Amino acid sequence: MDAGNSRVRTTKAVLWFIVGFAIIVGAARFLTGLGTVTNLTDRTPWGLWVGFDVLGGVALAAGGFVIAASVYILRREKFRPLLRPAILTAFLGYAAVAAGLLVDLGRPWNIWRPMFFWQHHSALFEVAWCVMLYLSVLALEFAPVPLESSRFHRLTKALKSASLPLVILGIMLSTLHQSSLGTLFLIAPARVHPLWYTPLLPLLFFISAVALGMAMVVVESKASAWLYRKRPEDHVLSSLLRPLGFTLLLYAGIRIGDLVARGEGAGLFDGSWESALFWLETGLSSLLPAASALSGLARRSGKALFATGLMVVSGFVLHRIDVGGVSGVGLTDSGYFPSLFEISLSLGVVSGAILLFLFFVERYRVYDPEPAPARRPAACRAPLAAARAYSSVFVAGAAIAFALLPGGAVFGAKPLDMPVTGARRVLAVEKTRENPPGKMLVFAARGAAEAREVLLVDGNRSGEYALFDHEAHMKRQGEKESCGICHHLNRPNDRESSCFECHRDAWQPTDIFRHGAHIEATGGNRGCTECHVTPAAPKTRAATRPCRECHEDMVATGKREFVAPPAADSPFHAPGYMDAMHGTCRKCHEEEDRTKGVKVPELALCSTCHPEAVDLSPRPAGRKD
Amino acid sequence: MDAWLDFARGPAFRFALAVMVLGLLRHFALALLSVRAILRRAGDKTLPVTQIRKATLSWLFPVKKLGHHTLFAAASVLFHLGAIVAPLLLAAHVTLIEASTGLAWPALNPLAADILTLLAIGGLLVLFVVRIAKRAARDLSQRSDYGVLLLVLVPFVTGFLAAHPGLNPFPFTAVLLLHFLSADLLLFMFPFTKLVHVVLLPATQLVSEAAWRFDPDAGEKVAKALGKENQRI
């Protein structure tokens, strides 16, 4: 193999760059969790990694069993030159599936469990066993290739003599597995669009895998020939066109016939984006390539042959992605689109597999050796030139990924930002509550006689509100003088600042100190020592003059200070809005209970203060959950 | 300005740090691979370990060289001492790293940090002047050698000014931004300039010792490459 030509070098450089990027993303995923680098949610737990890497990877690996069956079972010896690359592709495809699964699983360290804890009713149990077994079988099938040039001659011989049983086992396992991935989605009808959901999914997955296996062999063989500037095996590949074409027609016939028979045919032409996606996918995967394969177009031209294979491959990978999630986006209203990091990790897994493929191709006899052409000796290259070039693009990819990662992926996940706004004035009436027993405020009906103005406290507008009788509290605590009990801190030039002005996020603490404003206010550099009184010490907040020494009116004064004023070494991080509200209301009521015997029932129950704690976020009509 | 500060100490810093760490590791690994390749080709199993160790140590602690190039050697040692110790053990840096990663280590006394920073700045200026003034050094220098010295100078000067606002005639935030950006650029440049010696110093001794061991049939190969086989060279 001519591993030194510019095509190989450029391709490998691009692949190493992607692998470098993906390795950093993968490290961040394992160190800080799925949420920091993916757009996956509880509503869309399966995204690109399942659709593309797992489902697509398994399908792309189908070439292994298709060609092995043709050679060993059907005795089609002319396909033998395609056998080794097909088995290698299948092995690396399944290795990519295993890698994709590991990054996608929430708890990948439990991957061994299906081996010992058998759950016969689980579709994933069967999938897990098939992946493990078939990956092992493929490794054993391919092992003789690297081993034949080693000193393990007996082992190589033993493995070669076991190839027929291994091939039969492989065909059996992949038949099971290809179809069982379809079965997996039979148990999730609410997540798969009717144009894709059918009881025949296992059959469609299997037939498409057979076609995809043949197409993948075409694509991989043509791509290798282009890359290494070797003679393409068009005469052998062309023999695959007839069976490929008929398999594609069979697939398209069953697919469309099933939809019509089940009364879903109208959806094919309803103008929805799903119908457009269906035709794009079906046209790309089966209709166009079937026409090309059976009309002789692909047989006459090498480029058309490659295009035919590529259409089948991309069309069926799209099919797996559609079934795996895209078709269900409208049904689940997930609005999911994979993040840059999900896409890069998927590409990284594929790039890694291709690099391994090229490694095996260059080092071992994967392809039949060609007669060496008379060439002038290769130009003298610097030692380790390839390692130098590829490692530098790898470093570049990794560094760019590290720079682009969100803060949460580097320093650990934190809650999403959720800014809050001020309380609103609304009309409410008091009513008796049965459980827990007591009185509560509810929104007043229009024109209600006893309605009075209260505060609607729902800072982040999530619908989990509380109605708060501000006037009654003021009266009970001592009118104006009591404000400082709750409004414990004033913003500069303000009095009784509202809660949300400092507690600005629903969950997270807010930094309420503005350094830049203080630099300006104190007259630039010379003013630094006004706050940083010990210039030699590190300029931390703890080592800085307490704010109250300048802002004398910052801490509200009142009858009593219920919320403690910020300590001298306060970091000036206002607690999250919810913590501040709960901390103030509950603490005060518990104190009143203890000192005055004023009972407030069941403060531990959400419904005591949040009578209608329901999710009021927008929900489109027609959602099926 | 705050957005620029966040960029300089966020993504830009991470990019520079990753380039530096991975780039230096890459250089180190390649140096080891080169040595392995050289030794394999030479078919020579023995390595002049003692010579290599002595050469490396003599440059790490150039006490013996003080006799010949007193000023240069002294400035070099003092600069390296300040340049390595001050940034790593500066209390402000330790606090910053602890706040973002939770990792912390003991910090220097502020006065000691100031002295070390000034030593680094002073040592660097002497190195710069010596490089210009001495003809031998000037002849060996490339433009990038002067550039690297100036590049190293900027974060130390801006860092000192940021730590002592009373001595700083420039706007504080601008100096801080320059400190961040110049430190980012410095980290980024490590694998691409002679700064790479931080990992390659021992390896270069090894490579230069090993590389001078030729193939047993090296002469024939040279003749063949030159197309002068069986000729007198």
PDB file of N, CA and C in Angstrom, chain A residues 400-482:
ATOM      1  N   ILE A 400      -8.457  23.143  20.418  1.00  0.00           N
ATOM      2  CA  ILE A 400      -9.648  23.900  20.010  1.00  0.00           C
ATOM      3  C   ILE A 400     -10.864  23.391  20.778  1.00  0.00           C
ATOM      4  N   ALA A 401     -10.967  22.072  20.929  1.00  0.00           N
ATOM      5  CA  ALA A 401     -12.102  21.515  21.678  1.00  0.00           C
ATOM      6  C   ALA A 401     -12.077  22.006  23.121  1.00  0.00           C
ATOM      7  N   PHE A 402     -10.901  22.024  23.721  1.00  0.00           N
ATOM      8  CA  PHE A 402     -10.794  22.434  25.121  1.00  0.00           C
ATOM      9  C   PHE A 402     -11.207  23.899  25.280  1.00  0.00           C
ATOM     10  N   ALA A 403     -10.871  24.709  24.259  1.00  0.00           N
ATOM     11  CA  ALA A 403     -11.250  26.123  24.335  1.00  0.00           C
ATOM     12  C   ALA A 403     -12.750  26.303  24.148  1.00  0.00           C
ATOM     13  N   LEU A 404     -13.352  25.470  23.294  1.00  0.00           N
ATOM     14  CA  LEU A 404     -14.773  25.663  22.974  1.00  0.00           C
ATOM     15  C   LEU A 404     -15.711  25.050  24.012  1.00  0.00           C
ATOM     16  N   LEU A 405     -15.193  24.143  24.832  1.00  0.00           N
ATOM     17  CA  LEU A 405     -16.073  23.478  25.797  1.00  0.00           C
ATOM     18  C   LEU A 405     -16.758  24.507  26.691  1.00  0.00           C
ATOM     19  N   PRO A 406     -18.029  24.294  26.992  1.00  0.00           N
ATOM     20  CA  PRO A 406     -18.687  25.209  27.925  1.00  0.00           C
ATOM     21  C   PRO A 406     -18.075  25.076  29.318  1.00  0.00           C
ATOM     22  N   GLY A 407     -18.226  26.129  30.133  1.00  0.00           N
ATOM     23  CA  GLY A 407     -17.632  26.135  31.468  1.00  0.00           C
ATOM     24  C   GLY A 407     -18.020  24.911  32.281  1.00  0.00           C
ATOM     25  N   GLY A 408     -19.280  24.490  32.165  1.00  0.00           N
ATOM     26  CA  GLY A 408     -19.754  23.343  32.943  1.00  0.00           C
ATOM     27  C   GLY A 408     -19.010  22.066  32.611  1.00  0.00           C
ATOM     28  N   ALA A 409     -18.561  21.954  31.348  1.00  0.00           N
ATOM     29  CA  ALA A 409     -17.862  20.732  30.937  1.00  0.00           C
ATOM     30  C   ALA A 409     -16.426  20.721  31.440  1.00  0.00           C
ATOM     31  N   VAL A 410     -15.921  21.883  31.865  1.00  0.00           N
ATOM     32  CA  VAL A 410     -14.552  21.945  32.364  1.00  0.00           C
ATOM     33  C   VAL A 410     -14.540  21.944  33.894  1.00  0.00           C
ATOM     34  N   PHE A 411     -15.421  22.754  34.468  1.00  0.00           N
ATOM     35  CA  PHE A 411     -15.387  22.921  35.927  1.00  0.00           C
ATOM     36  C   PHE A 411     -16.521  22.180  36.631  1.00  0.00           C
ATOM     37  N   GLY A 412     -17.297  21.396  35.890  1.00  0.00           N
ATOM     38  CA  GLY A 412     -18.404  20.671  36.517  1.00  0.00           C
ATOM     39  C   GLY A 412     -19.735  21.325  36.205  1.00  0.00           C
ATOM     40  N   ALA A 413     -20.770  20.483  36.144  1.00  0.00           N
ATOM     41  CA  ALA A 413     -22.094  20.963  35.753  1.00  0.00           C
ATOM     42  C   ALA A 413     -22.677  21.877  36.828  1.00  0.00           C
ATOM     43  N   LYS A 414     -23.449  22.823  36.400  1.00  0.00           N
ATOM     44  CA  LYS A 414     -24.191  23.662  37.332  1.00  0.00           C
ATOM     45  C   LYS A 414     -25.597  23.854  36.765  1.00  0.00           C
ATOM     46  N   PRO A 415     -26.538  24.300  37.596  1.00  0.00           N
ATOM     47  CA  PRO A 415     -27.904  24.447  37.076  1.00  0.00           C
ATOM     48  C   PRO A 415     -27.959  25.466  35.939  1.00  0.00           C
ATOM     49  N   LEU A 416     -28.975  25.325  35.117  1.00  0.00           N
ATOM     50  CA  LEU A 416     -29.156  26.285  34.039  1.00  0.00           C
ATOM     51  C   LEU A 416     -29.470  27.654  34.639  1.00  0.00           C
ATOM     52  N   ASP A 417     -29.007  28.704  33.933  1.00  0.00           N
ATOM     53  CA  ASP A 417     -29.363  30.049  34.392  1.00  0.00           C
ATOM     54  C   ASP A 417     -30.874  30.215  34.340  1.00  0.00           C
ATOM     55  N   MET A 418     -31.448  30.771  35.392  1.00  0.00           N
ATOM     56  CA  MET A 418     -32.891  31.030  35.384  1.00  0.00           C
ATOM     57  C   MET A 418     -33.152  32.365  36.077  1.00  0.00           C
ATOM     58  N   PRO A 419     -33.048  33.457  35.300  1.00  0.00           N
ATOM     59  CA  PRO A 419     -33.221  34.775  35.901  1.00  0.00           C
ATOM     60  C   PRO A 419     -34.633  34.951  36.464  1.00  0.00           C
ATOM     61  N   VAL A 420     -34.743  35.744  37.510  1.00  0.00           N
ATOM     62  CA  VAL A 420     -36.067  35.967  38.114  1.00  0.00           C
ATOM     63  C   VAL A 420     -36.455  37.436  37.995  1.00  0.00           C
ATOM     64  N   THR A 421     -37.732  37.662  38.115  1.00  0.00           N
ATOM     65  CA  THR A 421     -38.246  39.037  38.068  1.00  0.00           C
ATOM     66  C   THR A 421     -39.071  39.281  39.334  1.00  0.00           C
ATOM     67  N   GLY A 422     -39.525  40.527  39.486  1.00  0.00           N
ATOM     68  CA  GLY A 422     -40.185  40.925  40.729  1.00  0.00           C
ATOM     69  C   GLY A 422     -41.579  40.334  40.905  1.00  0.00           C
ATOM     70  N   ALA A 423     -42.052  40.393  42.156  1.00  0.00           N
ATOM     71  CA  ALA A 423     -43.412  39.914  42.446  1.00  0.00           C
ATOM     72  C   ALA A 423     -44.431  40.887  41.856  1.00  0.00           C
ATOM     73  N   ARG A 424     -45.631  40.362  41.546  1.00  0.00           N
ATOM     74  CA  ARG A 424     -46.696  41.206  40.967  1.00  0.00           C
ATOM     75  C   ARG A 424     -47.835  41.361  41.965  1.00  0.00           C
ATOM     76  N   ARG A 425     -48.590  42.461  41.812  1.00  0.00           N
ATOM     77  CA  ARG A 425     -49.747  42.661  42.686  1.00  0.00           C
ATOM     78  C   ARG A 425     -50.977  42.051  42.032  1.00  0.00           C
ATOM     79  N   VAL A 426     -51.681  41.213  42.787  1.00  0.00           N
ATOM     80  CA  VAL A 426     -52.902  40.577  42.255  1.00  0.00           C
ATOM     81  C   VAL A 426     -53.977  40.624  43.345  1.00  0.00           C
ATOM     82  N   LEU A 427     -55.223  40.349  42.964  1.00  0.00           N
ATOM     83  CA  LEU A 427     -56.321  40.319  43.928  1.00  0.00           C
ATOM     84  C   LEU A 427     -56.531  38.890  44.396  1.00  0.00           C
ATOM     85  N   ALA A 428     -56.696  38.714  45.707  1.00  0.00           N
ATOM     86  CA  ALA A 428     -56.877  37.357  46.249  1.00  0.00           C
ATOM     87  C   ALA A 428     -57.910  37.409  47.378  1.00  0.00           C
ATOM     88  N   VAL A 429     -58.434  36.244  47.679  1.00  0.00           N
ATOM     89  CA  VAL A 429     -59.347  36.105  48.826  1.00  0.00           C
ATOM     90  C   VAL A 429     -58.831  34.959  49.696  1.00  0.00           C
ATOM     91  N   GLU A 430     -59.243  34.994  50.932  1.00  0.00           N
ATOM     92  CA  GLU A 430     -58.812  33.940  51.848  1.00  0.00           C
ATOM     93  C   GLU A 430     -59.858  32.840  51.872  1.00  0.00           C
ATOM     94  N   LYS A 431     -59.447  31.606  51.887  1.00  0.00           N
ATOM     95  CA  LYS A 431     -60.412  30.513  52.014  1.00  0.00           C
ATOM     96  C   LYS A 431     -59.850  29.434  52.946  1.00  0.00           C
ATOM     97  N   THR A 432     -60.775  28.606  53.421  1.00  0.00           N
ATOM     98  CA  THR A 432     -60.356  27.564  54.353  1.00  0.00           C
ATOM     99  C   THR A 432     -59.861  26.356  53.571  1.00  0.00           C
ATOM    100  N   ARG A 433     -58.745  25.839  54.015  1.00  0.00           N
ATOM    101  CA  ARG A 433     -58.175  24.679  53.341  1.00  0.00           C
ATOM    102  C   ARG A 433     -58.333  23.448  54.220  1.00  0.00           C
ATOM    103  N   GLU A 434     -58.634  22.339  53.576  1.00  0.00           N
ATOM    104  CA  GLU A 434     -58.860  21.116  54.361  1.00  0.00           C
ATOM    105  C   GLU A 434     -57.561  20.366  54.638  1.00  0.00           C
ATOM    106  N   ASN A 435     -56.732  20.266  53.615  1.00  0.00           N
ATOM    107  CA  ASN A 435     -55.537  19.459  53.787  1.00  0.00           C
ATOM    108  C   ASN A 435     -54.313  20.159  53.202  1.00  0.00           C
ATOM    109  N   PRO A 436     -53.377  20.578  54.003  1.00  0.00           N
ATOM    110  CA  PRO A 436     -53.392  20.535  55.469  1.00  0.00           C
ATOM    111  C   PRO A 436     -54.370  21.569  56.014  1.00  0.00           C
ATOM    112  N   PRO A 437     -54.988  21.333  57.129  1.00  0.00           N
ATOM    113  CA  PRO A 437     -56.021  22.241  57.640  1.00  0.00           C
ATOM    114  C   PRO A 437     -55.449  23.629  57.907  1.00  0.00           C
ATOM    115  N   GLY A 438     -56.237  24.643  57.565  1.00  0.00           N
ATOM    116  CA  GLY A 438     -55.785  26.009  57.785  1.00  0.00           C
ATOM    117  C   GLY A 438     -56.424  26.938  56.765  1.00  0.00           C
ATOM    118  N   LYS A 439     -55.907  28.152  56.709  1.00  0.00           N
ATOM    119  CA  LYS A 439     -56.439  29.128  55.751  1.00  0.00           C
ATOM    120  C   LYS A 439     -55.396  29.363  54.666  1.00  0.00           C
ATOM    121  N   MET A 440     -55.888  29.728  53.514  1.00  0.00           N
ATOM    122  CA  MET A 440     -54.957  29.996  52.421  1.00  0.00           C
ATOM    123  C   MET A 440     -55.516  31.069  51.504  1.00  0.00           C
ATOM    124  N   LEU A 441     -54.622  31.690  50.749  1.00  0.00           N
ATOM    125  CA  LEU A 441     -55.038  32.706  49.776  1.00  0.00           C
ATOM    126  C   LEU A 441     -55.224  32.051  48.417  1.00  0.00           C
ATOM    127  N   VAL A 442     -56.285  32.466  47.727  1.00  0.00           N
ATOM    128  CA  VAL A 442     -56.474  31.996  46.350  1.00  0.00           C
ATOM    129  C   VAL A 442     -56.796  33.217  45.490  1.00  0.00           C
ATOM    130  N   PHE A 443     -56.607  33.091  44.197  1.00  0.00           N
ATOM    131  CA  PHE A 443     -56.940  34.201  43.294  1.00  0.00           C
ATOM    132  C   PHE A 443     -58.422  34.548  43.435  1.00  0.00           C
ATOM    133  N   ALA A 444     -58.705  35.842  43.463  1.00  0.00           N
ATOM    134  CA  ALA A 444     -60.094  36.270  43.634  1.00  0.00           C
ATOM    135  C   ALA A 444     -60.834  36.167  42.312  1.00  0.00           C
ATOM    136  N   ALA A 445     -62.098  35.723  42.406  1.00  0.00           N
ATOM    137  CA  ALA A 445     -62.943  35.738  41.206  1.00  0.00           C
ATOM    138  C   ALA A 445     -63.253  37.191  40.864  1.00  0.00           C
ATOM    139  N   ARG A 446     -63.633  37.429  39.606  1.00  0.00           N
ATOM    140  CA  ARG A 446     -63.912  38.800  39.182  1.00  0.00           C
ATOM    141  C   ARG A 446     -65.029  39.394  40.070  1.00  0.00           C
ATOM    142  N   GLY A 447     -64.783  40.551  40.638  1.00  0.00           N
ATOM    143  CA  GLY A 447     -65.792  41.245  41.439  1.00  0.00           C
ATOM    144  C   GLY A 447     -65.994  40.664  42.825  1.00  0.00           C
ATOM    145  N   ALA A 448     -65.121  39.825  43.290  1.00  0.00           N
ATOM    146  CA  ALA A 448     -65.283  39.219  44.625  1.00  0.00           C
ATOM    147  C   ALA A 448     -65.253  40.324  45.685  1.00  0.00           C
ATOM    148  N   ALA A 449     -66.192  40.226  46.620  1.00  0.00           N
ATOM    149  CA  ALA A 449     -66.378  41.309  47.579  1.00  0.00           C
ATOM    150  C   ALA A 449     -65.193  41.458  48.519  1.00  0.00           C
ATOM    151  N   GLU A 450     -64.637  40.348  48.965  1.00  0.00           N
ATOM    152  CA  GLU A 450     -63.590  40.436  49.985  1.00  0.00           C
ATOM    153  C   GLU A 450     -62.182  40.425  49.392  1.00  0.00           C
ATOM    154  N   ALA A 451     -62.082  40.697  48.104  1.00  0.00           N
ATOM    155  CA  ALA A 451     -60.770  40.629  47.459  1.00  0.00           C
ATOM    156  C   ALA A 451     -59.830  41.693  48.006  1.00  0.00           C
ATOM    157  N   ARG A 452     -58.592  41.325  48.192  1.00  0.00           N
ATOM    158  CA  ARG A 452     -57.603  42.316  48.608  1.00  0.00           C
ATOM    159  C   ARG A 452     -56.299  42.086  47.825  1.00  0.00           C
ATOM    160  N   GLU A 453     -55.497  43.159  47.816  1.00  0.00           N
ATOM    161  CA  GLU A 453     -54.290  43.110  47.000  1.00  0.00           C
ATOM    162  C   GLU A 453     -53.192  42.354  47.739  1.00  0.00           C
ATOM    163  N   VAL A 454     -52.633  41.359  47.075  1.00  0.00           N
ATOM    164  CA  VAL A 454     -51.510  40.603  47.642  1.00  0.00           C
ATOM    165  C   VAL A 454     -50.405  40.508  46.585  1.00  0.00           C
ATOM    166  N   LEU A 455     -49.277  39.935  47.000  1.00  0.00           N
ATOM    167  CA  LEU A 455     -48.180  39.772  46.035  1.00  0.00           C
ATOM    168  C   LEU A 455     -48.183  38.349  45.467  1.00  0.00           C
ATOM    169  N   LEU A 456     -48.059  38.283  44.156  1.00  0.00           N
ATOM    170  CA  LEU A 456     -47.903  36.982  43.492  1.00  0.00           C
ATOM    171  C   LEU A 456     -46.393  36.750  43.332  1.00  0.00           C
ATOM    172  N   VAL A 457     -45.875  35.833  44.144  1.00  0.00           N
ATOM    173  CA  VAL A 457     -44.428  35.586  44.140  1.00  0.00           C
ATOM    174  C   VAL A 457     -44.148  34.387  43.236  1.00  0.00           C
ATOM    175  N   ASP A 458     -43.659  34.653  42.054  1.00  0.00           N
ATOM    176  CA  ASP A 458     -43.277  33.567  41.133  1.00  0.00           C
ATOM    177  C   ASP A 458     -42.130  34.081  40.266  1.00  0.00           C
ATOM    178  N   GLY A 459     -41.019  34.287  40.933  1.00  0.00           N
ATOM    179  CA  GLY A 459     -39.878  34.962  40.319  1.00  0.00           C
ATOM    180  C   GLY A 459     -39.491  34.442  38.951  1.00  0.00           C
ATOM    181  N   ASN A 460     -39.461  33.125  38.763  1.00  0.00           N
ATOM    182  CA  ASN A 460     -39.019  32.612  37.461  1.00  0.00           C
ATOM    183  C   ASN A 460     -40.198  32.234  36.565  1.00  0.00           C
ATOM    184  N   ARG A 461     -41.387  32.644  36.949  1.00  0.00           N
ATOM    185  CA  ARG A 461     -42.603  32.452  36.134  1.00  0.00           C
ATOM    186  C   ARG A 461     -42.794  30.988  35.741  1.00  0.00           C
ATOM    187  N   SER A 462     -42.479  30.084  36.669  1.00  0.00           N
ATOM    188  CA  SER A 462     -42.610  28.670  36.333  1.00  0.00           C
ATOM    189  C   SER A 462     -44.005  28.142  36.629  1.00  0.00           C
ATOM    190  N   GLY A 463     -44.824  28.935  37.282  1.00  0.00           N
ATOM    191  CA  GLY A 463     -46.145  28.472  37.671  1.00  0.00           C
ATOM    192  C   GLY A 463     -46.197  27.969  39.103  1.00  0.00           C
ATOM    193  N   GLU A 464     -45.025  27.792  39.702  1.00  0.00           N
ATOM    194  CA  GLU A 464     -45.002  27.349  41.102  1.00  0.00           C
ATOM    195  C   GLU A 464     -45.000  28.591  41.977  1.00  0.00           C
ATOM    196  N   TYR A 465     -46.152  29.205  42.100  1.00  0.00           N
ATOM    197  CA  TYR A 465     -46.231  30.508  42.746  1.00  0.00           C
ATOM    198  C   TYR A 465     -46.660  30.374  44.203  1.00  0.00           C
ATOM    199  N   ALA A 466     -46.484  31.499  44.919  1.00  0.00           N
ATOM    200  CA  ALA A 466     -47.063  31.610  46.258  1.00  0.00           C
ATOM    201  C   ALA A 466     -47.740  32.978  46.328  1.00  0.00           C
ATOM    202  N   LEU A 467     -48.914  33.037  46.966  1.00  0.00           N
ATOM    203  CA  LEU A 467     -49.591  34.324  47.168  1.00  0.00           C
ATOM    204  C   LEU A 467     -49.211  34.809  48.561  1.00  0.00           C
ATOM    205  N   PHE A 468     -48.703  36.027  48.618  1.00  0.00           N
ATOM    206  CA  PHE A 468     -48.129  36.535  49.859  1.00  0.00           C
ATOM    207  C   PHE A 468     -48.834  37.827  50.246  1.00  0.00           C
ATOM    208  N   ASP A 469     -49.414  37.830  51.445  1.00  0.00           N
ATOM    209  CA  ASP A 469     -50.156  39.018  51.901  1.00  0.00           C
ATOM    210  C   ASP A 469     -49.167  39.994  52.538  1.00  0.00           C
ATOM    211  N   HIS A 470     -48.617  40.854  51.708  1.00  0.00           N
ATOM    212  CA  HIS A 470     -47.581  41.783  52.147  1.00  0.00           C
ATOM    213  C   HIS A 470     -48.124  42.763  53.175  1.00  0.00           C
ATOM    214  N   GLU A 471     -49.336  43.286  52.896  1.00  0.00           N
ATOM    215  CA  GLU A 471     -49.922  44.302  53.801  1.00  0.00           C
ATOM    216  C   GLU A 471     -50.134  43.720  55.190  1.00  0.00           C
ATOM    217  N   ALA A 472     -50.694  42.496  55.227  1.00  0.00           N
ATOM    218  CA  ALA A 472     -50.981  41.882  56.530  1.00  0.00           C
ATOM    219  C   ALA A 472     -49.688  41.652  57.314  1.00  0.00           C
ATOM    220  N   HIS A 473     -48.640  41.226  56.613  1.00  0.00           N
ATOM    221  CA  HIS A 473     -47.366  41.008  57.287  1.00  0.00           C
ATOM    222  C   HIS A 473     -46.823  42.313  57.857  1.00  0.00           C
ATOM    223  N   MET A 474     -46.938  43.374  57.053  1.00  0.00           N
ATOM    224  CA  MET A 474     -46.439  44.682  57.505  1.00  0.00           C
ATOM    225  C   MET A 474     -47.145  45.127  58.777  1.00  0.00           C
ATOM    226  N   LYS A 475     -48.487  44.986  58.732  1.00  0.00           N
ATOM    227  CA  LYS A 475     -49.270  45.422  59.894  1.00  0.00           C
ATOM    228  C   LYS A 475     -48.882  44.616  61.125  1.00  0.00           C
ATOM    229  N   ARG A 476     -48.751  43.313  60.918  1.00  0.00           N
ATOM    230  CA  ARG A 476     -48.479  42.441  62.065  1.00  0.00           C
ATOM    231  C   ARG A 476     -47.095  42.721  62.678  1.00  0.00           C
ATOM    232  N   GLN A 477     -46.133  43.059  61.818  1.00  0.00           N
ATOM    233  CA  GLN A 477     -44.761  43.210  62.309  1.00  0.00           C
ATOM    234  C   GLN A 477     -44.448  44.616  62.793  1.00  0.00           C
ATOM    235  N   GLY A 478     -45.345  45.583  62.524  1.00  0.00           N
ATOM    236  CA  GLY A 478     -45.065  46.920  63.050  1.00  0.00           C
ATOM    237  C   GLY A 478     -44.895  47.974  61.977  1.00  0.00           C
ATOM    238  N   GLU A 479     -45.691  47.915  60.939  1.00  0.00           N
ATOM    239  CA  GLU A 479     -45.721  48.933  59.879  1.00  0.00           C
ATOM    240  C   GLU A 479     -44.329  49.223  59.303  1.00  0.00           C
ATOM    241  N   LYS A 480     -44.079  50.480  58.983  1.00  0.00           N
ATOM    242  CA  LYS A 480     -42.874  50.860  58.235  1.00  0.00           C
ATOM    243  C   LYS A 480     -41.574  50.435  58.922  1.00  0.00           C
ATOM    244  N   GLU A 481     -41.594  50.479  60.216  1.00  0.00           N
ATOM    245  CA  GLU A 481     -40.362  50.172  60.939  1.00  0.00           C
ATOM    246  C   GLU A 481     -39.937  48.717  60.797  1.00  0.00           C
ATOM    247  N   SER A 482     -40.871  47.888  60.360  1.00  0.00           N
ATOM    248  CA  SER A 482     -40.566  46.461  60.300  1.00  0.00           C
ATOM    249  C   SER A 482     -39.968  46.031  58.966  1.00  0.00           C
TER     250      SER A 482
END
